[in-house]
Amino acid sequence: MVKSKDQFVVTVVMPVYREEEHHLRMAIESILNQTWRAFRFIIILDDLENAKLKNVIIDYAQNDSRISFYINEENKGCPRTKDRGIRLAETEYVAIMDADDIARKDRLEKQMYKITSEKLDIVAGCVRVIDHNGHLLYRMDKLPLEHNDICRKMKVNNCMPHPTWLMRKEVYITLGGYADIQGCEDYDFLIRAIKGEYKLGTVGDILLDYRLSTGSVSRNNLYKQYLMMQYLQDKYYTHKYNYQSYEEIYERKYSEQRAKKYARASMHFENALTYIAGHHYIKMIISMLRVIICSRDYCIKIIRYLGQNG
């Protein structure tokens, strides 16, 4: 049975860095306007010198007692900042939120119902992927919903969007939190949760508008993230190469040329998804052909993921 909406059993943790002010306001207000009213909201600013965002958060905190505001004394990065917030939480459940996303008003209510009624440990939700200006790019609404299907899909890719997580804090503490592998810390954590026999699930409804980053830094890191995923898959599942470390696979496979081609392929694939959503099928086919031309690695990733649907 779902916990009462009047009980403070969940804390939302949101790290803030250098997001645009109006994006941050939309993210904060989407949490404050939840139908599940009884929650704590921990916001941590990871940029000591960012007076503009600091003042924005202080203004919200002064008008809503559910908000607790912290500032990192030095830049810790997103994983360590989330870790700090989770450990500060004093509730049974913790929800993750990014500072440029928009939660649906019933996000917490639907997730709390699923995690309690099905006795799960971690739940996620489906998302709408939007661009910088809030325009729809595509939907991620065909995610596996049940534990066994999630476990199968996790062997090739992360199918539980990190900004939609709601989990039991005890699980996070028992597993030792995020590993120090920024960019894949969520994927690694979920695999360890599965290996630890914790139960996962996903709400089949759209719970979040996920703002897709198109910055060059993010694009340049995509191939490094892909190699990290390969390392984790080999470590936990395939044991084909027995890489001793991420550095080993990086030395074997990384090159600037491969990274640039992989980033271009990712862009074309996202365009293809956008064209599908808009029923522009000829443009979708052209974009997929560009994916094939750009990066063999990206094609292999797509084929493996689609193969898991069988």
Coordinates of C-alpha atoms in Angstrom, one line a residue:
M1 CA 0.0 0.0 0.0
V2 CA 1.3 3.5 -0.9
K3 CA 2.6 5.6 1.9
S4 CA 0.5 8.6 2.9
K5 CA 1.0 11.8 0.9
D6 CA 1.1 13.6 4.3
Q7 CA 4.2 11.7 5.4
F8 CA 7.7 13.0 4.7
V9 CA 9.1 9.7 3.3
V10 CA 10.8 11.1 0.2
T11 CA 13.5 13.6 -0.5
V12 CA 14.2 15.1 -3.9
V13 CA 17.9 15.7 -4.6
M14 CA 18.9 18.2 -7.3
P15 CA 22.5 19.4 -8.0
V16 CA 22.8 22.8 -9.7
Y17 CA 25.9 24.0 -11.6
R18 CA 25.6 26.6 -14.4
E19 CA 22.1 26.0 -15.8
E20 CA 20.2 28.9 -17.3
E21 CA 18.1 30.7 -14.8
H22 CA 14.8 30.1 -16.5
H23 CA 15.5 26.4 -16.9
L24 CA 16.4 26.2 -13.2
R25 CA 13.2 27.9 -12.2
M26 CA 11.1 25.5 -14.3
A27 CA 12.9 22.5 -12.7
I28 CA 12.4 23.8 -9.1
E29 CA 8.7 24.8 -9.7
S30 CA 8.0 21.4 -11.3
I31 CA 9.0 19.7 -8.0
L32 CA 7.3 22.3 -5.8
N33 CA 4.0 21.7 -7.7
Q34 CA 3.9 18.0 -7.3
T35 CA 0.6 16.3 -6.4
W36 CA 2.6 14.4 -3.7
R37 CA 3.0 17.4 -1.4
A38 CA 4.9 16.0 1.6
F39 CA 8.6 15.8 0.5
R40 CA 11.9 17.3 1.3
F41 CA 13.9 19.1 -1.4
I42 CA 17.7 19.2 -1.2
I43 CA 19.3 21.6 -3.7
I44 CA 23.1 21.8 -3.8
L45 CA 24.9 24.4 -5.8
D46 CA 28.2 23.1 -7.2
D47 CA 29.5 26.5 -8.3
L48 CA 30.5 28.6 -5.3
E49 CA 30.9 31.8 -7.4
N50 CA 27.5 31.6 -9.1
A51 CA 25.8 34.4 -7.3
K52 CA 22.9 34.6 -9.8
L53 CA 21.7 31.0 -9.3
K54 CA 22.5 31.2 -5.6
N55 CA 20.1 34.1 -5.2
V56 CA 17.4 32.3 -7.2
I57 CA 17.6 29.2 -5.0
I58 CA 17.7 31.3 -1.8
D59 CA 14.5 33.1 -2.9
Y60 CA 12.7 29.8 -3.4
A61 CA 14.0 28.4 -0.1
Q62 CA 12.8 31.4 1.8
N63 CA 9.3 30.8 0.5
D64 CA 9.1 27.0 0.9
S65 CA 10.2 25.3 4.0
R66 CA 10.6 22.0 2.2
I67 CA 13.7 23.2 0.5
S68 CA 17.2 22.8 2.1
F69 CA 19.9 24.7 0.3
Y70 CA 23.6 23.8 0.3
I71 CA 26.7 25.1 -1.5
N72 CA 29.8 23.0 -2.2
E73 CA 32.9 24.7 -1.1
E74 CA 34.6 23.5 -4.2
N75 CA 33.4 22.0 -7.5
K76 CA 32.7 18.3 -6.9
G77 CA 31.0 17.4 -10.2
C78 CA 27.5 16.0 -10.6
P79 CA 28.0 12.4 -9.2
R80 CA 29.7 13.6 -6.0
T81 CA 27.1 16.4 -5.5
K82 CA 24.3 13.9 -5.9
D83 CA 26.0 11.6 -3.5
R84 CA 26.2 14.4 -0.9
G85 CA 22.5 15.2 -1.3
I86 CA 21.5 11.5 -1.0
R87 CA 23.5 11.1 2.1
L88 CA 22.0 14.2 3.6
A89 CA 18.5 12.9 3.1
E90 CA 16.7 11.7 6.2
T91 CA 13.8 10.0 4.5
E92 CA 13.3 6.4 3.4
Y93 CA 13.2 7.2 -0.3
V94 CA 15.3 9.6 -2.4
A95 CA 14.4 10.9 -5.9
I96 CA 16.9 12.3 -8.4
M97 CA 16.2 15.5 -10.3
D98 CA 18.3 17.5 -12.8
A99 CA 18.3 21.3 -12.7
D100 CA 17.3 21.8 -16.4
D101 CA 14.6 19.1 -16.6
I102 CA 10.8 19.4 -15.9
A103 CA 9.0 16.9 -13.8
R104 CA 5.4 16.1 -14.5
K105 CA 3.2 17.1 -11.5
D106 CA 2.3 13.5 -10.7
R107 CA 5.8 12.1 -11.0
L108 CA 6.4 11.5 -7.3
E109 CA 2.9 10.2 -6.7
K110 CA 3.1 7.6 -9.5
Q111 CA 6.6 6.5 -8.5
M112 CA 5.8 6.2 -4.8
Y113 CA 2.8 4.0 -5.7
K114 CA 4.8 1.7 -7.8
I115 CA 7.8 1.4 -5.5
T116 CA 5.6 0.6 -2.5
S117 CA 2.9 -1.4 -4.0
E118 CA 5.3 -3.7 -5.9
K119 CA 7.9 -3.7 -3.1
L120 CA 10.7 -2.4 -5.4
D121 CA 14.0 -0.8 -4.6
I122 CA 14.6 1.5 -7.6
V123 CA 12.1 2.9 -10.0
A124 CA 12.4 5.1 -13.1
G125 CA 10.0 6.6 -15.6
C126 CA 9.5 7.3 -19.2
V127 CA 10.6 10.7 -20.6
R128 CA 10.0 13.3 -23.3
V129 CA 13.3 14.4 -24.8
I130 CA 13.2 18.2 -25.5
D131 CA 15.7 20.6 -26.9
H132 CA 17.1 23.8 -25.3
N133 CA 14.0 25.7 -26.1
G134 CA 11.6 23.0 -24.8
H135 CA 10.5 21.7 -28.2
L136 CA 9.8 18.0 -28.4
L137 CA 12.5 15.9 -30.1
Y138 CA 11.3 12.4 -29.3
R139 CA 9.8 10.2 -26.6
M140 CA 11.5 7.5 -24.6
D141 CA 8.2 5.7 -23.8
K142 CA 8.9 2.2 -24.9
L143 CA 11.2 1.3 -22.0
P144 CA 11.1 -2.1 -20.3
L145 CA 8.9 -1.8 -17.2
E146 CA 9.4 -5.0 -15.2
H147 CA 12.5 -6.2 -13.4
N148 CA 13.4 -9.2 -15.6
D149 CA 13.0 -7.1 -18.8
I150 CA 15.1 -4.3 -17.3
C151 CA 17.8 -6.8 -16.4
R152 CA 17.9 -8.2 -19.9
K153 CA 18.2 -4.7 -21.5
M154 CA 20.8 -3.5 -19.0
K155 CA 23.3 -6.0 -20.5
V156 CA 23.6 -3.7 -23.5
N157 CA 22.5 -0.2 -22.4
N158 CA 21.0 1.8 -19.5
C159 CA 17.3 1.7 -19.9
M160 CA 16.4 3.6 -16.7
P161 CA 16.8 7.4 -17.2
H162 CA 18.9 8.7 -14.3
P163 CA 17.0 12.0 -13.7
T164 CA 13.8 9.9 -13.1
W165 CA 15.1 7.6 -10.4
L166 CA 13.3 7.1 -7.1
M167 CA 15.0 4.6 -4.8
R168 CA 15.3 3.4 -1.2
K169 CA 18.1 5.3 0.4
E170 CA 19.2 2.1 2.2
V171 CA 20.0 0.5 -1.2
Y172 CA 22.2 3.4 -2.1
I173 CA 24.1 3.3 1.2
T174 CA 24.5 -0.5 1.1
L175 CA 25.9 -0.5 -2.4
G176 CA 28.4 2.2 -1.5
G177 CA 26.9 4.9 -3.7
Y178 CA 28.2 5.9 -7.1
A179 CA 31.5 4.7 -8.3
D180 CA 34.0 7.4 -9.4
I181 CA 33.3 7.0 -13.1
Q182 CA 31.5 10.2 -14.2
G183 CA 29.3 9.7 -17.2
C184 CA 28.5 6.0 -16.4
E185 CA 28.0 6.1 -12.6
D186 CA 24.3 5.5 -13.0
Y187 CA 24.8 2.5 -15.3
D188 CA 27.4 1.0 -13.0
F189 CA 25.2 1.5 -10.0
L190 CA 22.2 -0.2 -11.6
I191 CA 24.3 -3.2 -12.6
R192 CA 25.5 -3.5 -9.0
A193 CA 21.9 -3.2 -7.8
I194 CA 20.9 -6.1 -10.1
K195 CA 23.9 -8.2 -9.0
G196 CA 22.9 -7.4 -5.4
E197 CA 19.4 -8.9 -6.2
Y198 CA 17.6 -5.6 -5.6
K199 CA 14.3 -5.2 -7.6
L200 CA 13.9 -2.6 -10.3
G201 CA 10.9 -1.2 -12.2
T202 CA 9.8 1.6 -14.4
V203 CA 6.6 3.6 -14.6
G204 CA 5.2 3.3 -18.1
D205 CA 4.0 7.0 -18.2
I206 CA 5.9 10.1 -19.2
L207 CA 7.2 11.5 -15.9
L208 CA 9.8 14.0 -17.0
D209 CA 10.8 16.3 -19.8
Y210 CA 14.5 15.6 -20.3
R211 CA 16.4 18.5 -21.8
L212 CA 19.0 17.1 -24.2
S213 CA 22.4 18.7 -24.0
T214 CA 23.9 19.6 -27.3
G215 CA 27.1 21.2 -26.0
S216 CA 30.4 20.3 -27.7
V217 CA 31.8 19.1 -24.4
S218 CA 29.0 16.6 -24.0
R219 CA 29.4 15.4 -27.5
N220 CA 33.1 14.9 -27.2
N221 CA 32.6 12.7 -24.1
L222 CA 30.1 10.4 -25.8
Y223 CA 32.7 8.0 -27.1
K224 CA 34.5 7.9 -23.8
Q225 CA 31.2 7.0 -22.2
Y226 CA 30.6 4.3 -24.8
L227 CA 34.0 2.8 -23.9
M228 CA 33.2 2.9 -20.2
M229 CA 30.0 1.0 -20.9
Q230 CA 31.9 -1.6 -22.8
Y231 CA 34.3 -2.0 -19.9
L232 CA 31.4 -2.4 -17.4
Q233 CA 29.6 -4.9 -19.7
D234 CA 32.7 -7.0 -20.0
K235 CA 33.4 -6.7 -16.2
Y236 CA 29.9 -7.7 -15.2
Y237 CA 28.5 -9.8 -18.0
T238 CA 30.6 -11.0 -21.0
H239 CA 34.1 -11.5 -19.5
K240 CA 35.3 -11.7 -23.1
Y241 CA 38.3 -9.4 -22.9
N242 CA 38.8 -9.2 -19.1
Y243 CA 40.0 -5.6 -19.2
Q244 CA 41.8 -4.8 -16.0
S245 CA 40.7 -1.2 -16.0
Y246 CA 38.9 1.4 -18.0
E247 CA 42.3 2.9 -18.9
E248 CA 43.2 -0.4 -20.7
I249 CA 40.2 -0.3 -23.0
Y250 CA 40.7 3.5 -23.5
E251 CA 44.3 2.9 -24.6
R252 CA 43.3 0.2 -27.0
K253 CA 40.3 1.8 -28.7
Y254 CA 40.2 5.6 -28.2
S255 CA 41.2 8.0 -30.9
E256 CA 40.0 11.6 -31.6
Q257 CA 38.8 10.5 -35.0
R258 CA 36.6 7.7 -33.6
A259 CA 35.3 10.1 -31.0
K260 CA 34.3 12.7 -33.6
K261 CA 32.6 10.1 -35.8
Y262 CA 30.7 8.6 -32.9
A263 CA 29.5 12.1 -31.8
R264 CA 28.3 12.8 -35.4
A265 CA 26.5 9.4 -35.5
S266 CA 24.8 10.2 -32.2
M267 CA 23.6 13.5 -33.6
H268 CA 22.2 11.8 -36.8
F269 CA 20.5 9.1 -34.7
E270 CA 18.8 11.7 -32.5
N271 CA 17.7 13.5 -35.7
A272 CA 16.3 10.2 -36.9
L273 CA 14.2 9.8 -33.7
T274 CA 13.0 13.3 -34.1
Y275 CA 11.9 12.6 -37.7
I276 CA 10.1 9.5 -36.6
A277 CA 8.2 11.5 -34.0
G278 CA 7.2 13.9 -36.7
H279 CA 6.4 11.2 -39.3
H280 CA 9.1 12.4 -41.7
Y281 CA 10.2 8.9 -42.7
I282 CA 12.3 9.8 -45.7
K283 CA 14.4 12.2 -43.6
M284 CA 14.6 9.4 -41.0
I285 CA 16.0 7.0 -43.5
I286 CA 18.6 9.5 -44.7
S287 CA 19.7 10.2 -41.1
M288 CA 20.0 6.4 -40.3
L289 CA 22.2 6.0 -43.4
R290 CA 24.4 8.8 -42.1
V291 CA 24.7 6.9 -38.8
I292 CA 25.9 3.8 -40.7
I293 CA 28.4 5.9 -42.6
C294 CA 29.7 7.8 -39.6
S295 CA 30.5 5.2 -37.0
R296 CA 30.8 1.4 -36.9
D297 CA 30.9 1.6 -33.1
Y298 CA 27.5 3.4 -33.0
C299 CA 26.0 0.9 -35.4
I300 CA 27.1 -2.0 -33.3
K301 CA 25.6 -0.3 -30.2
I302 CA 22.2 0.1 -32.0
I303 CA 22.2 -3.5 -33.3
R304 CA 23.0 -5.0 -29.9
Y305 CA 20.2 -2.9 -28.3
L306 CA 17.6 -3.8 -30.8
G307 CA 18.7 -7.5 -30.6
Q308 CA 17.7 -7.4 -26.9
N309 CA 14.0 -6.9 -28.0
G310 CA 14.0 -10.4 -29.4

